[in-house]
Amino acid sequence: MAWDAEVAVVGAGAAGLTLAYRLATLPSPPRVLLVEAPEGRLRPPERTWCWWEEPGGEFDGALAARWGRVGVHGADGRPLKREIAPYVYKMLRSRDFERWVAARLGTAPSVRRVEAMVDEVCDDAGGALVRGVRADGHPVAWRTRWAFDSRPAAALPPARTTLLQHFRGWFIRCATPALDPAVAELMDFRTPQPERGLSFGYVLPLSDREALVEYTEFSPAVPADAAYDAALRHYTGAVLRLPPFRVLSAEQGVIPMTDGRFPRHAGAHVFRIGTAGGATRPATGYTFAAVQRQSRAVAAAFAAGRRPVPPAPYPARALAMDAAMLRAVATGRVTGADVFTGLFRHVPAERLLRFLDGRTGLAEDVMVGLRTPVAPMLRTVAELPWLRRRTGIAHTATVTATGRAPLRRER
């Protein structure tokens, strides 16, 4: 059969763009069809991604900011600032990432970019079929050897526990210097805490006057927009005591935090990537680093002539620990603010960040686990095998303004 391309990549967010870029840079690149949504409601607005890695990463030239120190405030008000060497916490705006990738794909003859609203991606005659509609209403279809679908699923998978990480952030500019640009405040628990779940502030300073300031909750439901603005006014005023400032822009989103199993196979020749393929860490919401790992692995499989199955983004043991944490927080057996504050206070920063990335060994995981409330966590672990997985909620967890999740991610 004559294929329209060897690979179809559906969606041009972080996962889709990264995979297209990785494939284009192979010594013998496959022909790639990158299908992105036309301008309009299906194309996501600008987002922000954050993650940690060593200095000198390939995206460093496109970063909006980076920090070598992070801060946490406990609910008791006590501050903690930590050096995170050898890592750096990095912030990347989606517009800058898209430009960075576009500049490289623009000179890659193996990649063809098209626009369509995709309705179906499925197996077809020993390959994959992508069906959609162009912006002018004309139906289109492409047949490829493989397809990688990054579109959010219509519903979350069955799970024992599902929380939503929902947030609203303001990009602000203060009238006078008021911020420490050397420190990223990852979690500030001096916010009113919900009965179940947790809330925190999040401050990424871009200078001594400008920052992204967010209010975040982990909870079962999403409140009205007015509640976020009220929470942000309280946080910037009563907690941070910032001088007068202007809101330059806003971001808002919802990220699923679930122990549901995201299938990476949608057919013999169709795979899911990104959040749809399980790249969002269940207990934190971080996504961007896992997207990079998945895309590198898929590209390496192509280079070696292997079946290009996206690998599991996180080890099974890390997902099991996340399932226990989600359940313990959702049931109120542990106080999320105390758990995360304790981890940052008592676990070496380098080890904690590797743990949050799923890159620690068994002995290190046990040592981290001993820094959580042991009795309620063990009770939760014991009950998990007996809990029934329930059908997932509708996927309202598409990010409506950013793709960065606060304790992360990345997001």
Coordinates of C-alpha atoms in Angstrom, one line a residue:
M1 CA 0.0 0.0 0.0
A2 CA 1.2 3.5 -0.7
W3 CA 1.1 5.5 2.5
D4 CA 0.5 9.2 2.7
A5 CA 3.3 9.2 5.3
E6 CA 5.0 6.6 7.5
V7 CA 3.9 8.4 10.7
A8 CA 0.9 10.5 11.6
V9 CA 1.2 12.7 14.7
V10 CA -2.1 14.1 15.8
G11 CA -2.0 17.2 17.8
A12 CA 0.6 20.0 18.0
G13 CA 0.9 20.5 21.8
A14 CA 4.0 19.6 23.8
A15 CA 3.7 15.8 23.0
G16 CA 2.9 16.1 19.3
L17 CA 5.5 18.8 18.5
T18 CA 8.2 17.1 20.5
L19 CA 7.7 13.7 18.8
A20 CA 7.6 15.3 15.3
Y21 CA 10.9 17.1 16.1
R22 CA 12.6 14.0 17.5
L23 CA 11.6 12.0 14.4
A24 CA 12.8 14.8 12.1
T25 CA 16.3 14.8 13.6
L26 CA 16.9 11.1 13.1
P27 CA 19.8 10.2 10.7
S28 CA 17.2 8.5 8.4
P29 CA 13.9 10.3 9.4
P30 CA 10.5 8.7 8.5
R31 CA 8.0 10.8 6.6
V32 CA 5.8 12.5 9.2
L33 CA 2.4 14.0 8.8
L34 CA 1.8 16.5 11.7
V35 CA -2.0 17.2 12.0
E36 CA -2.9 20.2 14.1
A37 CA -6.2 21.8 14.9
P38 CA -7.2 24.9 12.9
E39 CA -7.3 28.2 14.6
G40 CA -10.3 28.3 16.9
R41 CA -11.6 26.6 20.0
L42 CA -9.8 23.3 19.5
R43 CA -6.4 24.9 19.4
P44 CA -5.2 25.5 23.0
P45 CA -4.4 29.0 24.2
E46 CA -0.9 29.9 25.4
R47 CA 0.3 27.6 28.1
T48 CA 3.3 27.4 30.5
W49 CA 5.4 24.3 31.2
C50 CA 7.8 23.8 34.1
W51 CA 10.2 21.0 34.9
W52 CA 13.6 20.4 36.4
E53 CA 16.8 19.1 34.7
E54 CA 20.5 19.9 34.7
P55 CA 21.7 23.1 33.1
G56 CA 22.4 23.1 29.4
G57 CA 19.2 21.4 28.2
E58 CA 18.3 21.7 24.5
F59 CA 15.4 24.1 25.2
D60 CA 17.5 26.5 27.4
G61 CA 17.7 29.1 24.7
A62 CA 13.8 29.4 24.6
L63 CA 13.2 29.5 28.4
A64 CA 11.3 32.3 29.9
A65 CA 13.1 31.9 33.3
R66 CA 15.1 29.4 35.4
W67 CA 15.9 29.1 39.1
G68 CA 18.5 27.2 41.1
R69 CA 16.6 27.6 44.4
V70 CA 13.0 26.7 45.3
G71 CA 10.9 27.7 48.2
V72 CA 8.1 26.1 50.2
H73 CA 5.9 27.7 53.0
G74 CA 4.2 25.4 55.4
A75 CA 0.7 26.0 56.6
D76 CA 2.4 27.2 59.9
G77 CA 4.0 30.0 57.9
R78 CA 7.6 28.7 58.3
P79 CA 9.6 29.3 55.0
L80 CA 12.0 26.8 53.5
K81 CA 14.4 27.6 50.7
R82 CA 16.5 24.8 49.1
E83 CA 19.2 24.7 46.5
I84 CA 18.3 22.1 44.0
A85 CA 21.8 21.5 42.3
P86 CA 22.6 19.7 40.1
Y87 CA 19.1 20.6 38.8
V88 CA 17.6 23.9 37.6
Y89 CA 13.8 24.6 37.7
K90 CA 12.8 25.8 34.2
M91 CA 9.9 27.7 32.8
L92 CA 8.9 27.5 29.1
R93 CA 6.1 29.4 27.4
S94 CA 4.2 27.4 24.8
R95 CA 4.6 30.2 22.2
D96 CA 8.4 30.1 22.6
F97 CA 8.5 26.3 22.4
E98 CA 6.3 26.4 19.2
R99 CA 8.6 28.9 17.6
W100 CA 11.7 26.8 18.6
V101 CA 10.2 23.6 17.1
A102 CA 8.8 25.4 14.0
A103 CA 12.3 26.8 13.2
R104 CA 13.6 23.3 13.1
L105 CA 10.7 21.6 11.4
G106 CA 10.7 24.4 8.7
T107 CA 14.0 23.0 7.4
A108 CA 13.0 19.3 7.7
P109 CA 11.7 18.0 4.4
S110 CA 10.5 14.8 6.1
V111 CA 7.7 16.6 8.0
R112 CA 4.5 17.9 6.5
R113 CA 2.2 20.1 8.6
V114 CA -1.5 20.1 7.9
E115 CA -4.6 21.5 9.7
A116 CA -7.8 19.5 10.3
M117 CA -10.3 18.8 13.1
V118 CA -9.6 15.1 13.6
D119 CA -12.6 12.9 14.2
E120 CA -11.1 9.4 14.2
V121 CA -7.7 7.7 14.4
C122 CA -7.9 3.9 14.0
D123 CA -6.2 0.8 12.6
D124 CA -6.8 0.2 8.9
A125 CA -5.4 -2.4 6.5
G126 CA -2.1 -3.0 8.3
G127 CA -1.6 0.6 9.2
A128 CA -3.5 3.6 10.6
L129 CA -6.3 5.8 9.3
V130 CA -6.7 9.4 10.3
R131 CA -10.0 11.1 9.4
G132 CA -11.0 14.7 9.9
V133 CA -12.4 17.9 8.5
R134 CA -10.6 20.9 7.3
A135 CA -11.6 24.4 8.4
D136 CA -13.5 24.9 5.2
G137 CA -15.6 21.8 5.9
H138 CA -13.9 19.5 3.4
P139 CA -13.4 16.0 4.7
V140 CA -9.9 14.6 4.6
A141 CA -8.3 11.2 5.3
W142 CA -4.7 10.0 5.5
R143 CA -3.3 6.4 5.7
T144 CA 0.0 6.0 7.5
R145 CA 2.1 3.1 8.8
W146 CA 1.8 4.4 12.4
A147 CA -0.2 7.0 14.2
F148 CA 0.5 8.8 17.5
D149 CA -2.6 10.5 19.0
S150 CA -2.1 13.2 21.6
R151 CA -5.7 14.4 21.8
P152 CA -7.3 14.2 25.3
A153 CA -9.6 11.2 25.8
A154 CA -13.3 11.9 26.0
A155 CA -13.4 10.5 29.6
L156 CA -10.8 9.6 32.2
P157 CA -10.2 5.8 32.7
P158 CA -11.8 3.9 35.5
A159 CA -10.0 4.7 38.8
R160 CA -10.1 4.1 42.5
T161 CA -9.3 7.8 43.2
T162 CA -9.7 10.9 41.0
L163 CA -8.9 14.4 42.0
L164 CA -8.6 17.5 39.8
Q165 CA -5.7 19.9 40.0
H166 CA -7.3 23.1 39.0
F167 CA -5.6 26.5 39.0
R168 CA -5.8 30.1 38.0
G169 CA -2.7 32.4 37.6
W170 CA -2.0 36.0 37.0
F171 CA 1.1 37.4 35.2
I172 CA 1.6 40.5 37.2
R173 CA 3.8 43.6 37.2
C174 CA 4.3 45.4 40.6
A175 CA 4.7 49.1 40.9
T176 CA 7.8 48.7 43.0
P177 CA 10.4 45.9 43.5
A178 CA 8.9 43.2 45.7
L179 CA 10.0 39.8 44.5
D180 CA 13.1 37.7 44.8
P181 CA 13.9 36.5 41.2
A182 CA 16.4 33.9 42.5
V183 CA 13.7 31.7 44.1
A184 CA 10.7 29.9 42.7
E185 CA 8.0 29.4 45.3
L186 CA 6.7 25.9 44.5
M187 CA 4.2 25.5 47.2
D188 CA 2.9 28.1 49.7
F189 CA 0.4 26.5 52.0
R190 CA -0.6 29.7 53.7
T191 CA -3.8 29.5 51.8
P192 CA -7.2 28.3 53.3
Q193 CA -7.1 24.5 53.1
P194 CA -10.2 22.6 51.8
E195 CA -11.6 19.8 54.0
R196 CA -10.5 17.2 51.5
G197 CA -7.5 17.8 49.2
L198 CA -5.2 20.8 49.5
S199 CA -4.5 24.3 48.2
F200 CA -1.4 26.4 47.7
G201 CA 0.0 29.4 46.1
Y202 CA 2.7 29.3 43.5
V203 CA 5.1 32.1 42.5
L204 CA 7.5 32.1 39.6
P205 CA 9.3 35.5 39.6
L206 CA 10.5 36.7 36.3
S207 CA 12.2 39.8 37.8
D208 CA 12.0 41.8 41.0
R209 CA 8.7 43.2 39.8
E210 CA 7.1 40.6 37.5
A211 CA 5.9 37.1 38.2
L212 CA 3.4 34.4 37.5
V213 CA 1.3 34.0 40.7
E214 CA -1.1 31.1 40.9
Y215 CA -3.7 29.7 43.2
T216 CA -4.0 25.9 43.0
E217 CA -6.3 23.3 44.5
F218 CA -6.4 19.5 44.5
S219 CA -10.1 18.6 45.0
P220 CA -12.9 16.6 43.4
A221 CA -14.7 19.6 41.7
V222 CA -13.8 22.8 40.0
P223 CA -15.3 26.1 41.5
A224 CA -16.6 29.1 39.6
D225 CA -14.1 31.5 38.2
A226 CA -15.0 34.2 40.8
A227 CA -13.6 31.9 43.5
Y228 CA -10.2 31.8 41.9
D229 CA -10.0 35.6 41.6
A230 CA -11.0 35.9 45.3
A231 CA -8.4 33.4 46.3
L232 CA -5.7 35.3 44.2
R233 CA -6.7 38.6 45.7
H234 CA -6.3 37.1 49.2
Y235 CA -3.0 35.5 48.4
T236 CA -1.4 38.4 46.7
G237 CA -2.7 40.8 49.4
A238 CA -3.1 39.2 52.8
V239 CA -0.4 36.6 52.3
L240 CA 2.3 38.0 50.0
R241 CA 1.5 41.6 50.8
L242 CA 2.5 42.8 47.4
P243 CA 2.5 46.5 46.5
P244 CA 0.0 47.7 43.9
F245 CA 0.3 45.7 40.6
R246 CA -1.2 45.3 37.2
V247 CA -2.5 41.9 35.9
L248 CA -0.9 41.5 32.5
S249 CA -2.6 38.3 31.5
A250 CA -4.1 35.2 33.1
E251 CA -3.9 31.4 32.7
Q252 CA -6.3 28.8 34.0
G253 CA -6.6 25.0 33.7
V254 CA -7.6 21.7 35.1
I255 CA -5.3 18.6 35.2
P256 CA -6.5 15.1 36.1
M257 CA -4.9 13.4 39.1
T258 CA -6.0 9.8 38.9
D259 CA -4.8 6.3 39.5
G260 CA -6.7 5.2 36.4
R261 CA -4.6 3.3 33.8
F262 CA -4.1 5.3 30.6
P263 CA -3.7 2.8 27.7
R264 CA -0.8 3.6 25.4
H265 CA -2.2 1.3 22.7
A266 CA -5.3 2.4 20.8
G267 CA -4.8 -0.3 18.1
A268 CA -2.0 -2.4 16.6
H269 CA -0.7 0.7 14.7
V270 CA -2.2 3.5 16.9
F271 CA -0.6 4.8 20.1
R272 CA -1.5 7.5 22.6
I273 CA 1.1 10.0 23.8
G274 CA 1.3 12.9 26.2
T275 CA -1.4 13.1 28.9
A276 CA -3.6 10.8 26.8
G277 CA -0.7 8.2 27.1
G278 CA -0.2 8.6 30.9
A279 CA 2.5 11.2 30.8
T280 CA 0.9 13.3 33.6
R281 CA 2.3 12.2 37.0
P282 CA -0.8 11.2 39.1
A283 CA 0.2 12.7 42.4
T284 CA 1.8 15.9 41.1
G285 CA 0.6 16.8 37.6
Y286 CA 4.0 17.2 36.1
T287 CA 4.0 16.2 32.5
F288 CA 6.7 17.9 30.3
A289 CA 9.7 15.8 31.4
A290 CA 7.8 12.6 30.8
V291 CA 6.8 13.8 27.4
Q292 CA 10.4 14.2 26.5
R293 CA 11.3 10.7 27.8
Q294 CA 8.5 9.1 25.8
S295 CA 9.3 10.9 22.6
R296 CA 13.1 10.1 22.8
A297 CA 12.2 6.4 23.3
V298 CA 9.8 6.3 20.3
A299 CA 12.5 8.0 18.1
A300 CA 15.1 5.5 19.3
A301 CA 12.8 2.6 18.4
F302 CA 12.4 4.0 14.9
A303 CA 16.2 4.4 14.6
A304 CA 16.7 0.8 15.6
G305 CA 14.0 -0.6 13.4
R306 CA 11.9 -1.7 16.4
R307 CA 8.1 -1.4 16.9
P308 CA 7.7 2.2 18.1
V309 CA 5.6 1.6 21.2
P310 CA 5.6 4.5 23.7
P311 CA 7.1 3.3 27.0
A312 CA 5.4 3.7 30.3
P313 CA 6.2 7.2 31.5
Y314 CA 6.7 6.1 35.1
P315 CA 7.7 2.9 36.8
A316 CA 4.9 0.7 38.3
R317 CA 6.2 1.3 41.8
A318 CA 6.0 5.1 41.4
L319 CA 2.4 4.8 40.2
A320 CA 1.5 2.5 43.1
M321 CA 2.9 5.1 45.6
D322 CA 1.0 7.9 43.8
A323 CA -2.2 5.8 44.1
A324 CA -1.7 5.5 47.8
M325 CA -1.0 9.3 48.2
L326 CA -4.1 10.3 46.2
R327 CA -6.3 8.0 48.2
A328 CA -4.9 9.2 51.5
V329 CA -5.4 12.8 50.6
A330 CA -8.8 12.3 49.1
T331 CA -10.1 10.5 52.2
G332 CA -8.6 13.0 54.6
R333 CA -6.4 10.4 56.3
V334 CA -3.4 12.7 55.7
T335 CA -3.1 16.4 55.4
G336 CA -1.7 17.2 52.0
A337 CA 0.0 20.4 53.1
D338 CA 1.8 18.7 55.9
V339 CA 2.9 15.7 53.7
F340 CA 4.4 17.9 51.0
T341 CA 6.0 20.3 53.4
G342 CA 7.5 17.4 55.4
L343 CA 9.0 15.9 52.2
F344 CA 10.7 19.2 51.2
R345 CA 12.0 19.8 54.8
H346 CA 13.4 16.3 55.4
V347 CA 14.3 14.8 52.1
P348 CA 17.5 16.0 50.3
A349 CA 16.4 18.1 47.4
E350 CA 18.2 16.1 44.7
R351 CA 16.7 12.9 45.9
L352 CA 13.2 14.3 46.2
L353 CA 13.3 15.7 42.7
R354 CA 14.4 12.3 41.3
F355 CA 11.6 10.7 43.4
L356 CA 9.0 13.0 41.9
D357 CA 10.4 12.1 38.4
G358 CA 10.1 8.4 39.2
R359 CA 13.9 7.9 39.0
T360 CA 14.7 6.6 42.5
G361 CA 15.5 3.1 43.5
L362 CA 13.6 0.9 46.0
A363 CA 15.7 1.8 49.0
E364 CA 15.4 5.5 48.3
D365 CA 11.6 5.2 47.8
V366 CA 11.4 3.5 51.3
M367 CA 13.4 6.4 52.8
V368 CA 11.1 8.9 51.2
G369 CA 8.0 7.0 52.3
L370 CA 9.2 7.0 56.0
R371 CA 9.0 10.8 55.8
T372 CA 5.2 10.6 55.3
P373 CA 2.6 9.7 58.0
V374 CA 3.4 5.9 58.0
A375 CA 0.3 4.5 59.8
P376 CA -2.4 6.1 57.6
M377 CA -0.3 5.5 54.5
L378 CA 0.1 1.8 55.3
R379 CA -3.7 1.5 55.9
T380 CA -4.3 3.1 52.5
V381 CA -1.8 0.7 50.8
A382 CA -3.6 -2.3 52.4
E383 CA -7.0 -1.3 51.2
L384 CA -6.2 -0.3 47.6
P385 CA -6.3 -3.9 46.2
W386 CA -9.9 -4.2 47.4
L387 CA -11.2 -1.0 46.0
R388 CA -13.2 -1.1 42.7
R389 CA -12.2 1.1 39.9
R390 CA -15.1 3.3 38.8
T391 CA -15.8 4.8 35.4
G392 CA -13.9 8.0 34.8
I393 CA -15.4 11.4 34.9
A394 CA -15.9 13.4 31.7
H395 CA -12.5 14.8 30.6
T396 CA -13.1 18.4 31.6
A397 CA -9.4 18.2 32.5
T398 CA -8.2 19.7 29.3
V399 CA -6.1 22.7 30.2
T400 CA -8.1 25.8 29.3
A401 CA -5.2 28.3 29.4
T402 CA -2.0 26.6 30.3
G403 CA -0.5 23.2 30.3
R404 CA 1.7 23.7 33.4
A405 CA 0.6 22.2 36.6
P406 CA 2.0 23.6 39.8
L407 CA 3.8 21.0 41.8
R408 CA 5.5 19.6 38.8
R409 CA 5.1 19.5 35.8
E410 CA 5.3 19.4 34.0
R411 CA 3.2 20.8 34.3

